[in-house]
Every structure is written in C-alpha cells, then in structure tokens.
Amino acid sequence: MELKKDSNAVSIDMLLIVHSEKRRAAQGAHSDRPADPGAPPQRRGGFQGVGNGIRRWQKLEGNDLHGNLVEKQHAQQTQVITSYDNQGTQLTVEVHPRDAMPQLFKKFSLAKRLQVDKNGNTRPRQPGGKDTHAYPWDRSSLKSMPLDLRQFEKLDTYASQVTVKSGLEELVSDLLQEAHSDLEIVRAIWIWICHHIEYDIEAAQEKDRQAFKPTAILQTQKTNCDGYAGLFERMCRIAGVQCMTVPGYSKGLGYQPGQSFSGEFDHAWNAVFLEGRWHLVDSTWGSGLVDSSTSKFTFLYNEFYFLTHPALFIEDHFPDNKNWQLLKPPQSLRQFENNMYHKSEFYNKGMLSAQPQTSIIKTVNGKATVTIESCAPTQFMFMLNGKQEHGLLSLRKNGMKLDVYPPTAGDHKLQIFAKGNSEIYSSVLEYTLKCHYADMDVQLPAELHQPVGPSWFSEQMGITKPSHTEPVIYTSDGRCSVSFGVEEGISVLASLHGDDGPVTEETQRRYIFQLHREKRTELKVQLPHAGKFALKIFVKKRQEPGNYLFVFNYLICCTNTKVNWPVFPESFGNWGVDNELLEPLSGVLPANRNVLFKLKLHGIAKALVKGQDTWPLTLSPEGYWEGSCSTAGCREVYVMVLENANHSFYSYILKYQVNAQ
C-alpha cells in the first residue's frame, strides 16, 4: 500500500479478481445494501482505466439538479462498483464479465472527496472552515496554494497544442497523457480552454443556451462565461476531479467604479477541489479580453485567474453563496461594491497596495493624491479623462505618488497604468474623481510629461546624484541651476516648455545653457516670464545611433511678474563638452557697447570674438580666455576658436544677437 502525502487519501496498487454472479450466489455473497425496486437509481462517478493508468469518468447520462453524475450502465459490459463507509470514504473498482481479461489498475483512489447522501448519491463537499483564507490579503502569494509555475512549462506547451479529434471524453483523455496528479489535470484543462475557447459576444448578448453546451462549444470553440464554467466543470469531472460552477456578480466589461449590483448574476466561474481544499479559477478571464470600443475578443492568456488567492479573487468576483468566497471573514455585497478594484495586472506587475482604498475620490482644495506600493521599481503613467495632463507623477523606489488637479469641477475619470517587466503599459487602477472646486492657480504645462523629478529610472538611464531631488523647483528671480552626475558615454539634452510667451520650438533649448564640470552636467535656466515651465531632460548613448530618449522633467515655478530673461547664446557642435561660459550669459547683447567675455575652453590654440571687427581673447593664468568686443555696427557676434596652431581655420562655437539701435 502506498500512502499519499494527503492525509485524506491513500492509494493501493492491486489486481482484483471477481467471480461470476452464480458463484457469488453459491457462496452466499450478499450486497451490502438490499435492492429496493422503488428506490432511485444509484448515482456514482466511477473511474475507468486508460492504457497508461490515467483515470477518467465512465460514460455518463447527465447531471441531476445538484450536479451529481448519473452513471449509464450497460449489460454484459464493464461495470463500476462504488462503496462508502460512514465517513464518506469512497472505493471504486471495475467489474469485468467472466470471459474478459482482467486489467491491472495502476492506482485506485480512496480519497475522502465526495460526500454521500442517505441514498448513497455522491455530491461535492460544500466549502467549510478549512477551505477559508484570511481577509484582507496577507501579501504572501497570488495563489491559494504553493505553486512553482516553472513546473508546468512542459505541460502547458503540450496542453495548448492538443486538438479536438472527436468528443469531450477523448479530448480529456488526450490532455491527461501528460498529467499525473489532480493539480496537473486541472492545469491541463485550464490551459486548453484558455488557449482554444473564444468569448462569443453575440451568444452572450442573446443568451443562446445552445452555445453553453460542451458539444456546441467544441464545434464552434466559442462560448460565454456560463459555457466556459460549464465546460471546465464537465472536463474536470470526466477527469475525476471535483469541480463546481459558481455564479455571481463581477467587475468585468462595462464596470464603472462604485456601481451597485442587483438582479440576475452576470458571470460564472469555477471552484476545484485540490489537496483537500477548494480553490477558485476563472477560465473566461484567463483566456483573453474584449475591447469595449470594438466588441472584439483577443486571446491574451492571464495566469492571475488560475487558483487565485480568495482575498484577491473577491475584488472582482462576488458569488451567490458567501461560502464560495472561501474567506474568513466573508465580505458583504456592500463591501464588494465599495472596495477598490485592483485589476489583475495590478498584481501581475508586482503591485502590493494602493491608497486610497476606495474607487471614488473626493478632491481636497482641488487636489487628489494616489500612492502605489510595489514589490520592485516600476514605471507608471496616468490619464485624466483620456489625456496625460493635470497631474504630477513621481516614481519611487517601490511605487509611485500621483497628485492630480482636475481642471474643472465635476466627475473625472482617472486611469493608472504600469509597465512592469514588459514594454507595454497595462491599466492597473481606475478611479472616479469628484471635484467640487477646481484650483485655477494650478495650471500645469501641457508638455509636462511623466515622470516628474529624478528617480531610480533616471539613475538607470545614466543620470545620478541630482542637485534637486524633488520634482518641483521654485525660483523667485526666474533663474535656477540644476546639476547631476552623468555616466561615461552618455550625452544629455534639455529643453524648456511653457504654454505661452516667447518659448517656441526654435528657442525652447535657448533658455538653457549646458555646462560640464568633472563628470557633472549643469543646466543654467533663465525663464522668459513668470509662470510654470517643464524642464525636460533626454539622454543618449554617444556610440549608438537613434534619437535622444526622454527620462524625466522638472516643474519650474516662478510668480515674479517682473521676470523677463532673454535666451542664452546659441552653441554649435564644436562647443566642447567641458567648456564653461562665465560671461556674457545673455544671448542678446546691447548695441554700441563694449562687452566683456570670459570662457574656459579646452584643447584650443587661439580664441577670438568677431563682430564688425575681430577681437582676440587671451589666456589668463587661471585658465580662462578673456577679452572684450564692441557691438557697434553689427547685428550678430560670434565666438570662434582655432583648435590647431598649424592650421588657419577657425570654428564657430557661440552666437549672440545684438539689439537693434
């Protein structure tokens, strides 16, 4: 006898020899339960051996009202006998005709899985205390039992490639060729359904009951949630695994945050009995999704809904019977309606929690704040009413913070997306913002993209140790200086963006002057006027082709209405990485004036300033090129350098405009 780890089950390897009825009668053998002509027929879920010892259910006539399997008996054919003790232990054996060759079963299950009513009929055990999980979620696992998904890789590949040859029983038999435990049986069935059955939107809308039948589903490979659940249950029962269909309410297609649920149920899913406990699965939502705008279904496998932890499953599934929540304590319908709905991708991408925990947020002084905690650094983005505007999203090492400022009073739709390990942003949270007061003083630039402020992501992209760690910079005189370390081989580009005034596409980089000192980059910023501006920062690896990549931006705020700084001088490609400009910083020079120049230039032989005439710059003992230039009679002034003393070709490095007289 082989003892299983499950305390509720044992396995026996044996060969059973059965004598004919006549010999039994001669020996005085009697049935344990006398036959009653008026009694209803016994309903048994018998097992039949398959060539490789895999179990499957006998051919069945159907289900009774409680979903119990009704066996179809045939004279002179293999029969199935099931016996029970007072604790509901089940023993199932095959009885062959006298002339038939007895077969060796690899294993007979004596698991205490099925309850027996007073007539001996089997029925799945109802969920009880040992099936429940603590609520709220303890963050231990997304699953209701310990799983290493790597163990399913071979089985998943096999099950996803199995094709329908004839009927449901043969399909299950084919799937079970690589499944050697109840868990693997359930996994194989789950994978096959999720990769082969398409959600039938028309049948769901018309409530076509024919589309829910397993035979019809196999032919069309389409159904709705009732069909998914019914097919999953039927296949599990054929394979010898207890399974129930659970109806209820769901936060699925068309759900609006905070909505109420009443009337008939809108969804169905399954509970399966594994290793002595009930577990929850939803093959409808595991198979893919429906685009609400086109009403088209797309296969997109979702692991989240396989053996989901009940404390997470309750977020979007509310069963008709609270016992099927598998929670302690169970949640009320009102709690289900009011609780925050974290989409499956919220957990798939490593999120742990979000604040606030309600789906409807009331703004305070025109502002709403959302924070998310994640297992690992994650990229986020948001949309308010379909646009990436009116918010400040800053990344944190394990999460993010978002401040939203709705532009008008009323209701607003806030969506939050996360990237995770993939290159695709997925929707993870959705809120309804109720704004009674819009703060008109908070007008964020339309070009303010996400994220705002430096973070783990900017460090990953080669920008380290920033001088300003907060996302917002306040300046009273309209000037500021931002510096940060830059990794070897990284080039930095910056631009300034405002919603009005003289900042155009041509001048958005002229209000920033970039300097390099000892592996640090400094950005000197001068604002053209008071207001709010986005300082956007891009990077690029020098040796790689392609465009600069956006990394992050700062929000620069100035309330001084007297601010009116001009642009910086225009720099050319020969402006060295380590060059430094001390004066003049203004890109617009006064007319008819002598203007002082002071620069630190590396690796050059000579430097000069060219206006109406040419004025040479001299190298001081401190290492600066200095001199003066008259702006009389000219509209532009250039700084030029000679890199090689043996050559006579000068290169332009800076350009200044001269005010009109």
XYZ file of C-alpha atoms in Angstrom:
661
model
C 0.000 0.000 0.000
C 1.333 3.400 -0.968
C 0.486 6.268 1.374
C -0.024 9.685 -0.175
C 1.064 12.901 1.488
C -2.580 13.977 1.581
C -3.861 12.831 4.947
C -7.292 12.314 3.433
C -6.240 9.809 0.765
C -4.333 6.585 0.209
C -3.504 4.673 -2.967
C -3.459 0.906 -3.488
C -1.838 -0.969 -6.357
C -3.774 -4.236 -6.772
C -5.312 -6.764 -9.151
C -8.943 -7.551 -8.341
C -10.365 -10.969 -9.390
C -14.177 -11.044 -9.495
C -16.199 -14.295 -9.762
C -19.450 -14.664 -11.651
C -22.824 -13.866 -10.082
C -23.714 -17.573 -9.920
C -20.592 -18.361 -7.924
C -21.241 -15.431 -5.646
C -24.764 -16.671 -5.040
C -23.461 -20.193 -4.328
C -21.063 -18.735 -1.791
C -23.914 -16.864 -0.170
C -22.486 -13.450 -1.006
C -24.917 -10.616 -0.495
C -24.921 -6.955 -1.346
C -24.203 -4.544 1.461
C -27.330 -2.577 0.544
C -30.517 -4.545 -0.408
C -32.020 -3.576 -3.726
C -35.188 -1.546 -3.455
C -37.291 -1.603 -6.635
C -38.841 1.699 -5.703
C -35.593 3.392 -4.781
C -33.975 5.824 -7.202
C -31.003 4.540 -9.188
C -27.589 4.937 -7.585
C -25.544 7.847 -8.929
C -21.862 7.124 -8.993
C -18.887 8.856 -10.539
C -16.871 5.777 -11.396
C -13.330 5.603 -12.745
C -12.266 3.675 -15.795
C -8.682 2.728 -16.529
C -6.941 4.157 -19.544
C -3.986 2.486 -21.232
C -1.459 4.443 -19.225
C -3.323 4.152 -15.962
C -4.805 7.659 -16.185
C -8.236 7.979 -14.621
C -11.360 9.219 -16.328
C -15.083 9.100 -15.648
C -17.370 6.440 -17.145
C -19.750 7.493 -19.893
C -22.455 9.464 -18.190
C -26.085 10.049 -18.822
C -26.059 13.553 -17.369
C -26.281 15.535 -14.155
C -29.058 15.743 -11.624
C -30.284 19.055 -10.257
C -27.362 19.225 -7.844
C -24.754 18.467 -10.464
C -24.305 14.847 -9.331
C -23.078 12.493 -12.026
C -25.534 9.838 -13.198
C -23.923 6.657 -14.494
C -25.140 4.793 -17.556
C -24.967 1.035 -17.070
C -24.680 -1.488 -19.905
C -25.406 -5.193 -19.592
C -22.542 -7.597 -20.177
C -20.070 -4.690 -20.198
C -17.571 -3.496 -17.684
C -19.383 -2.344 -14.549
C -18.312 0.039 -11.858
C -18.979 -0.584 -8.171
C -18.551 2.147 -5.597
C -18.581 1.544 -1.867
C -18.625 4.063 1.001
C -18.037 3.971 4.715
C -19.639 6.166 7.357
C -17.012 8.905 6.908
C -17.664 9.180 3.185
C -14.550 7.269 2.109
C -15.038 6.080 -1.455
C -13.692 2.859 -3.042
C -14.283 2.387 -6.760
C -13.482 -0.804 -8.716
C -14.196 -2.205 -12.164
C -16.088 -5.494 -12.600
C -15.444 -7.328 -15.905
C -17.523 -10.165 -17.498
C -16.286 -13.659 -16.807
C -14.651 -14.111 -20.183
C -12.993 -10.726 -20.214
C -9.328 -10.254 -19.463
C -8.928 -8.632 -16.048
C -6.888 -5.406 -16.163
C -4.385 -4.054 -13.705
C -5.157 -0.634 -12.363
C -2.083 1.373 -11.571
C -3.852 3.224 -8.771
C -7.206 3.247 -7.061
C -8.150 6.374 -5.152
C -9.611 6.055 -1.697
C -9.731 9.817 -1.166
C -12.341 11.251 1.164
C -13.505 13.587 -1.534
C -17.199 13.098 -2.061
C -19.968 13.347 0.466
C -22.733 10.777 0.338
C -26.399 11.457 0.994
C -28.800 9.000 2.631
C -29.430 7.279 -0.714
C -25.729 6.786 -1.380
C -25.536 9.507 -4.051
C -22.247 11.356 -4.275
C -22.032 15.137 -4.200
C -19.138 17.572 -3.825
C -18.378 18.644 -0.294
C -19.541 22.167 0.489
C -16.787 24.621 1.468
C -16.028 24.800 5.156
C -13.635 26.304 7.642
C -10.532 24.529 6.377
C -11.116 25.978 2.896
C -11.080 29.606 4.017
C -8.263 32.133 3.774
C -7.776 35.214 5.905
C -9.054 38.570 4.655
C -7.512 41.009 3.854
C -4.716 39.620 1.702
C -1.526 38.860 3.606
C 0.730 39.556 0.564
C 2.202 36.058 0.810
C 1.200 34.808 -2.643
C -1.128 35.495 -5.545
C -2.159 31.825 -5.426
C -4.287 29.878 -2.965
C -1.702 27.086 -2.757
C 2.099 26.953 -3.156
C 2.965 26.787 -6.863
C 6.122 26.904 -8.921
C 4.854 27.802 -12.389
C 8.082 26.526 -13.919
C 6.918 23.001 -13.147
C 4.072 23.498 -15.647
C 6.169 24.647 -18.617
C 6.239 21.274 -20.389
C 2.608 20.507 -19.522
C 1.423 23.955 -20.633
C 3.136 23.596 -24.000
C 1.622 20.151 -24.505
C -1.912 21.082 -23.405
C -2.035 24.226 -25.534
C -1.277 22.158 -28.650
C -3.844 19.375 -28.129
C -6.588 19.420 -30.779
C -10.172 18.189 -30.705
C -10.489 14.856 -32.532
C -13.981 13.696 -31.668
C -15.755 14.147 -28.365
C -15.129 15.639 -24.962
C -14.002 12.399 -23.310
C -11.328 11.763 -25.909
C -10.137 15.362 -25.562
C -9.801 14.950 -21.804
C -8.041 11.621 -22.279
C -5.544 13.263 -24.632
C -4.924 16.091 -22.192
C -4.299 13.653 -19.370
C -1.469 11.903 -21.200
C 0.986 14.351 -19.621
C -0.922 14.994 -16.371
C -0.044 12.797 -13.419
C -1.795 14.472 -10.482
C -5.084 16.242 -9.867
C -3.247 19.570 -9.927
C -1.721 18.773 -13.315
C -5.090 17.540 -14.600
C -6.735 20.833 -13.648
C -3.813 22.762 -15.119
C -4.003 20.914 -18.448
C -7.756 21.527 -18.741
C -7.338 25.181 -17.777
C -4.565 25.758 -20.322
C -6.502 24.067 -23.133
C -9.649 26.105 -22.533
C -7.752 29.398 -22.167
C -5.926 28.845 -25.463
C -8.749 27.417 -27.564
C -12.118 28.805 -26.478
C -13.060 32.274 -27.670
C -15.532 34.514 -25.892
C -18.702 34.660 -28.015
C -20.061 38.170 -27.576
C -23.167 37.598 -29.716
C -24.156 34.433 -27.860
C -23.611 36.214 -24.554
C -25.848 39.106 -25.565
C -28.565 36.834 -26.967
C -28.217 34.378 -24.059
C -28.153 31.491 -26.507
C -28.317 28.441 -24.223
C -27.188 26.141 -27.044
C -23.873 27.950 -27.101
C -23.272 26.884 -23.500
C -23.371 23.123 -24.148
C -19.970 21.379 -24.234
C -20.684 19.694 -27.587
C -21.549 23.020 -29.191
C -18.523 24.692 -27.606
C -16.171 22.074 -29.040
C -17.639 22.587 -32.507
C -17.550 26.389 -32.547
C -14.789 26.857 -29.962
C -16.807 29.853 -28.781
C -18.980 30.466 -25.737
C -19.718 32.903 -22.929
C -18.848 32.761 -19.237
C -21.542 30.168 -18.459
C -20.161 27.981 -21.226
C -16.572 28.406 -20.041
C -17.528 27.430 -16.485
C -19.741 24.549 -17.608
C -17.081 23.161 -19.940
C -14.408 23.446 -17.267
C -16.593 21.639 -14.741
C -17.532 18.878 -17.167
C -13.933 18.250 -18.231
C -12.754 18.163 -14.611
C -15.459 15.667 -13.689
C -14.622 13.461 -16.663
C -11.037 13.526 -15.418
C -12.101 12.618 -11.900
C -11.602 15.975 -10.189
C -14.338 17.609 -8.146
C -15.428 20.896 -9.667
C -18.343 23.262 -9.171
C -19.729 26.143 -11.221
C -20.176 29.277 -9.132
C -22.497 32.062 -10.347
C -22.264 35.623 -9.110
C -21.553 39.284 -9.819
C -18.339 40.535 -11.416
C -16.458 43.745 -12.056
C -15.848 42.952 -15.682
C -16.612 44.512 -19.059
C -18.598 47.712 -18.607
C -17.973 48.003 -14.867
C -17.963 51.543 -13.505
C -16.197 52.316 -10.199
C -18.672 52.490 -7.337
C -21.602 50.940 -9.208
C -24.232 48.834 -7.405
C -25.131 45.229 -8.219
C -28.644 43.770 -8.199
C -30.864 41.435 -10.186
C -29.610 38.383 -12.029
C -25.972 37.389 -11.843
C -23.731 38.435 -14.708
C -20.885 35.932 -14.503
C -19.872 32.369 -13.658
C -16.595 30.750 -12.681
C -15.383 27.535 -11.026
C -14.200 26.026 -7.771
C -11.960 22.940 -7.907
C -11.038 20.575 -5.102
C -7.288 20.015 -4.823
C -5.189 18.671 -1.988
C -8.066 18.703 0.469
C -9.259 22.289 -0.172
C -11.412 24.228 -2.592
C -9.697 26.662 -4.972
C -11.014 29.263 -7.432
C -10.442 29.631 -11.189
C -11.962 31.765 -13.947
C -11.145 30.421 -17.401
C -13.238 33.140 -19.090
C -10.958 35.871 -17.851
C -7.912 33.667 -18.149
C -8.379 33.295 -21.906
C -8.327 36.915 -23.058
C -10.200 40.176 -23.152
C -12.892 42.054 -25.053
C -12.154 45.508 -26.470
C -15.047 47.653 -25.256
C -14.705 50.026 -28.225
C -14.809 47.331 -30.934
C -16.525 44.459 -29.040
C -13.856 42.118 -30.363
C -12.261 39.330 -28.356
C -8.490 38.863 -28.265
C -6.736 35.796 -26.885
C -4.440 37.071 -24.124
C -3.581 34.463 -21.526
C -3.889 35.670 -17.922
C -2.248 33.485 -15.281
C -3.783 35.524 -12.467
C -7.141 33.719 -12.558
C -5.716 30.222 -12.028
C -6.031 29.197 -8.357
C -6.270 32.862 -7.369
C -5.924 33.725 -3.706
C -9.536 34.228 -2.479
C -8.671 37.574 -0.838
C -7.745 38.828 -4.329
C -10.471 36.964 -6.215
C -13.156 38.756 -4.163
C -12.078 42.080 -5.640
C -13.905 41.327 -8.898
C -15.930 38.153 -8.146
C -18.865 38.063 -5.704
C -20.504 34.584 -5.537
C -24.192 33.897 -4.959
C -23.278 31.892 -1.857
C -20.901 33.636 0.547
C -19.312 30.279 1.420
C -17.749 30.222 -2.054
C -15.788 33.367 -1.212
C -13.525 30.998 0.757
C -12.793 33.913 3.090
C -12.763 34.499 6.797
C -14.495 36.812 7.401
C -16.670 36.816 4.247
C -17.422 40.132 2.560
C -20.869 41.678 2.138
C -22.226 42.857 -1.205
C -21.956 46.454 0.005
C -18.283 45.931 0.812
C -17.769 44.358 -2.608
C -19.347 47.412 -4.255
C -17.346 49.939 -2.235
C -13.957 48.202 -2.147
C -11.247 49.354 -4.511
C -10.975 47.227 -7.663
C -7.350 46.340 -8.406
C -7.223 44.876 -11.890
C -5.393 41.606 -12.418
C -2.453 43.435 -13.987
C -2.064 45.353 -10.733
C -0.894 42.132 -9.106
C 0.654 40.581 -12.221
C 3.030 43.544 -12.460
C 4.070 43.352 -8.825
C 1.876 45.917 -7.103
C 1.037 45.339 -3.443
C -1.332 48.111 -2.378
C -2.789 51.473 -3.349
C -4.158 54.443 -1.439
C -6.911 55.497 -1.197
C -8.678 52.133 -0.994
C -11.982 53.368 -2.401
C -12.776 53.730 -6.091
C -14.352 57.170 -5.665
C -12.097 60.024 -4.504
C -13.251 63.460 -3.426
C -10.703 66.190 -4.086
C -9.471 68.402 -1.252
C -8.833 72.021 -2.307
C -8.905 70.886 -5.933
C -6.333 68.109 -5.468
C -6.405 64.303 -5.221
C -3.448 62.106 -4.307
C -2.890 58.435 -5.195
C 0.053 56.343 -3.995
C 1.021 52.797 -5.013
C 3.381 50.377 -3.306
C 5.106 47.783 -5.483
C 7.479 44.865 -4.961
C 10.142 46.369 -7.208
C 10.888 49.580 -9.133
C 8.103 50.038 -11.696
C 7.300 52.616 -14.360
C 3.865 54.254 -14.247
C 1.782 56.674 -16.263
C -1.714 58.104 -15.856
C -4.572 59.571 -17.863
C -7.180 62.025 -16.672
C -10.188 61.965 -18.984
C -8.062 60.266 -21.623
C -5.141 62.746 -21.546
C -1.780 62.754 -19.772
C -2.408 66.169 -18.269
C -3.148 67.922 -14.963
C -1.016 65.717 -12.751
C 2.416 65.245 -11.208
C 3.571 61.632 -11.164
C 6.854 60.888 -9.385
C 8.472 57.457 -9.275
C 9.666 55.939 -6.030
C 11.973 53.011 -5.413
C 8.994 50.779 -4.640
C 5.999 52.549 -6.094
C 4.843 55.989 -7.115
C 2.989 59.124 -5.990
C 0.489 60.994 -8.140
C -1.021 64.422 -7.425
C -3.937 65.259 -9.718
C -5.501 68.702 -10.216
C -8.766 68.403 -12.200
C -9.181 71.490 -14.436
C -12.939 71.807 -13.787
C -15.493 70.888 -11.152
C -17.444 67.669 -11.715
C -16.652 63.971 -12.188
C -13.402 62.894 -13.837
C -12.053 59.502 -14.907
C -8.556 58.725 -13.631
C -6.694 55.718 -15.066
C -3.306 54.499 -13.853
C -1.055 52.283 -15.960
C 2.052 50.260 -15.074
C 4.798 48.837 -17.233
C 6.350 46.070 -15.145
C 8.834 43.775 -16.893
C 7.175 44.119 -20.298
C 7.385 47.002 -22.763
C 3.628 47.533 -22.628
C 1.771 49.733 -20.177
C -1.307 47.998 -18.763
C -4.233 49.519 -16.901
C -3.987 48.615 -13.204
C -6.327 51.043 -11.406
C -9.302 53.224 -12.239
C -10.816 55.932 -10.058
C -13.678 58.365 -10.304
C -12.665 61.825 -9.052
C -15.409 64.044 -7.665
C -14.160 67.616 -7.783
C -16.280 70.334 -6.141
C -13.640 73.039 -6.539
C -11.019 73.466 -9.276
C -7.886 75.376 -8.271
C -7.364 77.707 -11.217
C -3.966 78.788 -9.866
C -2.652 75.307 -10.666
C -2.237 75.321 -14.413
C 0.380 72.737 -15.310
C 2.151 72.961 -18.686
C 0.653 70.697 -21.337
C 4.192 69.490 -22.189
C 4.816 68.317 -18.631
C 5.211 64.591 -19.210
C 5.647 61.757 -16.731
C 7.556 61.115 -14.580
C 8.328 64.382 -12.819
C 11.562 64.545 -10.842
C 14.605 62.237 -10.745
C 14.197 58.639 -9.609
C 15.604 55.111 -9.872
C 14.714 55.268 -13.569
C 16.844 58.351 -14.303
C 19.712 56.691 -12.399
C 19.228 53.595 -14.536
C 19.477 55.812 -17.618
C 22.821 57.272 -16.508
C 21.833 60.377 -14.503
C 22.998 60.228 -10.884
C 23.170 62.357 -7.716
C 20.906 65.229 -8.808
C 21.175 68.583 -7.041
C 17.370 68.741 -6.829
C 15.713 65.519 -5.657
C 12.173 66.938 -5.522
C 10.098 67.215 -8.718
C 9.208 70.910 -8.293
C 11.712 73.801 -8.325
C 10.646 77.263 -7.106
C 12.563 80.376 -8.197
C 11.961 83.977 -7.145
C 14.137 85.699 -9.770
C 13.342 83.407 -12.717
C 16.745 81.682 -12.703
C 17.915 78.332 -11.392
C 20.744 75.879 -11.809
C 20.296 72.092 -11.879
C 23.217 69.674 -11.852
C 23.697 65.911 -11.805
C 26.306 63.267 -12.478
C 26.439 61.683 -15.929
C 27.826 58.218 -16.607
C 30.616 57.776 -19.120
C 29.453 57.747 -22.740
C 26.086 59.429 -22.060
C 25.023 62.656 -23.792
C 22.387 64.911 -22.224
C 19.906 67.201 -23.951
C 17.443 69.560 -22.222
C 14.578 71.812 -23.338
C 12.199 74.260 -21.653
C 8.450 74.255 -22.343
C 5.682 76.667 -21.347
C 2.131 77.141 -22.527
C 2.513 80.756 -23.684
C 5.061 83.518 -24.246
C 8.249 83.528 -26.303
C 9.161 79.860 -25.773
C 8.827 78.316 -29.228
C 10.165 75.128 -30.743
C 13.157 77.087 -32.048
C 14.025 78.719 -28.718
C 12.998 76.004 -26.211
C 16.659 74.996 -25.798
C 17.979 78.579 -25.814
C 16.688 79.303 -22.293
C 19.000 76.567 -21.020
C 22.779 76.666 -21.077
C 24.556 73.394 -20.524
C 27.935 73.151 -18.790
C 30.118 70.168 -17.861
C 32.411 70.014 -14.849
C 34.213 66.895 -13.619
C 31.673 64.294 -14.800
C 28.754 66.503 -13.760
C 26.416 68.387 -16.042
C 24.975 71.743 -15.033
C 21.865 73.241 -16.615
C 21.568 77.001 -16.168
C 17.928 78.018 -16.716
C 16.515 81.517 -17.316
C 12.748 81.951 -17.600
C 11.296 84.363 -20.148
C 8.446 85.332 -17.784
C 6.588 84.269 -14.667
C 4.634 81.029 -14.748
C 5.105 77.263 -14.758
C 7.550 75.509 -17.078
C 8.551 71.938 -17.850
C 12.315 71.336 -17.935
C 12.577 68.130 -19.969
C 15.735 66.019 -19.871
C 16.780 63.490 -22.528
C 19.754 61.135 -22.796
C 21.504 59.159 -25.498
C 24.491 56.825 -25.660
C 27.059 58.609 -27.817
C 28.192 55.493 -29.655
C 24.679 54.327 -30.538
C 22.519 55.653 -33.399
C 18.992 56.882 -32.847
C 17.225 59.688 -31.062
C 17.515 61.028 -27.547
C 15.226 59.289 -25.034
C 13.050 61.212 -22.598
C 13.976 60.413 -18.985
C 12.147 62.860 -16.707
C 11.301 66.521 -16.216
C 11.217 69.138 -13.501
C 8.366 71.559 -12.927
C 9.827 75.078 -12.515
C 7.542 77.678 -10.888
C 8.010 81.460 -10.706
C 5.451 84.022 -9.503
C 7.614 87.147 -10.031
C 5.862 89.114 -12.775
C 8.994 91.250 -13.353
C 10.959 88.306 -14.693
C 11.925 88.755 -18.349
C 15.165 86.934 -19.096
C 16.498 86.660 -22.655
C 17.725 83.467 -24.290
C 21.261 82.131 -23.810
C 23.735 82.348 -26.697
C 23.346 79.700 -29.344
C 26.011 76.977 -29.183
C 27.337 74.937 -32.094
C 28.634 71.394 -32.409
C 32.236 72.404 -31.659
C 31.284 73.758 -28.250
C 33.297 71.309 -26.141
C 31.731 69.051 -23.544
C 33.856 70.518 -20.753
C 33.727 74.155 -21.882
C 32.395 76.745 -19.477
C 30.822 80.145 -20.177
C 31.015 82.713 -17.389
C 30.022 85.866 -19.319
C 28.090 87.106 -21.125
C 25.324 84.577 -20.361
C 22.648 86.555 -22.172
C 22.261 85.591 -25.791
C 21.169 89.136 -26.676
C 23.832 91.878 -26.361
C 23.217 95.651 -26.099
C 24.076 97.766 -29.157
C 27.106 100.090 -29.230
C 28.668 98.659 -26.077
C 31.954 97.082 -25.119
C 31.073 93.637 -23.778
C 33.392 91.525 -21.609
C 33.896 87.840 -22.484
C 35.188 85.151 -20.123
C 35.196 81.457 -21.027
C 37.015 78.273 -20.105
C 37.887 76.434 -23.309
C 39.829 73.186 -23.506
C 42.158 71.924 -26.204
C 42.388 75.040 -28.378
C 45.274 77.158 -29.648
C 43.557 80.524 -30.089
C 40.161 82.188 -29.437
C 38.589 85.382 -30.728
C 35.321 87.324 -30.867
C 34.058 88.520 -34.253
C 31.596 91.385 -34.719
C 32.081 94.318 -37.044
C 35.738 93.737 -36.272
C 37.746 90.941 -34.695
C 38.993 90.959 -31.068
C 41.348 88.275 -29.794
C 40.883 86.622 -26.387
C 43.914 85.961 -24.178
C 44.515 83.041 -21.817
C 44.757 84.152 -18.180
C 46.913 82.408 -15.537
C 43.666 80.991 -14.075
C 42.941 79.220 -17.363
C 40.173 81.486 -18.713
C 40.045 83.061 -22.173
C 39.220 86.741 -21.603
C 38.744 89.923 -23.601
C 36.179 92.472 -24.816
C 34.294 93.232 -28.008
C 32.380 96.241 -29.343
C 28.883 95.616 -30.648
C 28.833 98.818 -32.701
C 27.776 98.374 -36.323
C 26.843 94.681 -36.111
C 23.723 92.533 -35.539
C 25.493 89.304 -34.597
C 28.600 88.426 -32.597
C 30.442 85.070 -32.764
C 32.996 83.360 -30.548
C 35.474 81.396 -32.698
C 38.351 79.039 -31.863
C 41.436 77.664 -33.599
C 41.991 74.097 -32.478
C 45.373 73.542 -34.171
C 48.063 76.238 -34.221
C 49.362 74.866 -37.512
C 46.020 75.485 -39.190
C 44.282 78.725 -40.091
C 40.650 77.533 -39.968
C 38.554 78.895 -37.112
C 35.356 77.150 -35.890
C 32.216 78.864 -34.621
C 31.263 77.805 -31.087
C 28.848 80.543 -29.848
C 26.491 83.023 -31.452
C 24.973 86.203 -29.903
C 22.250 88.530 -31.183
C 22.685 92.321 -30.884
C 19.747 94.554 -30.018
C 18.628 96.932 -32.728
C 19.724 100.560 -32.151
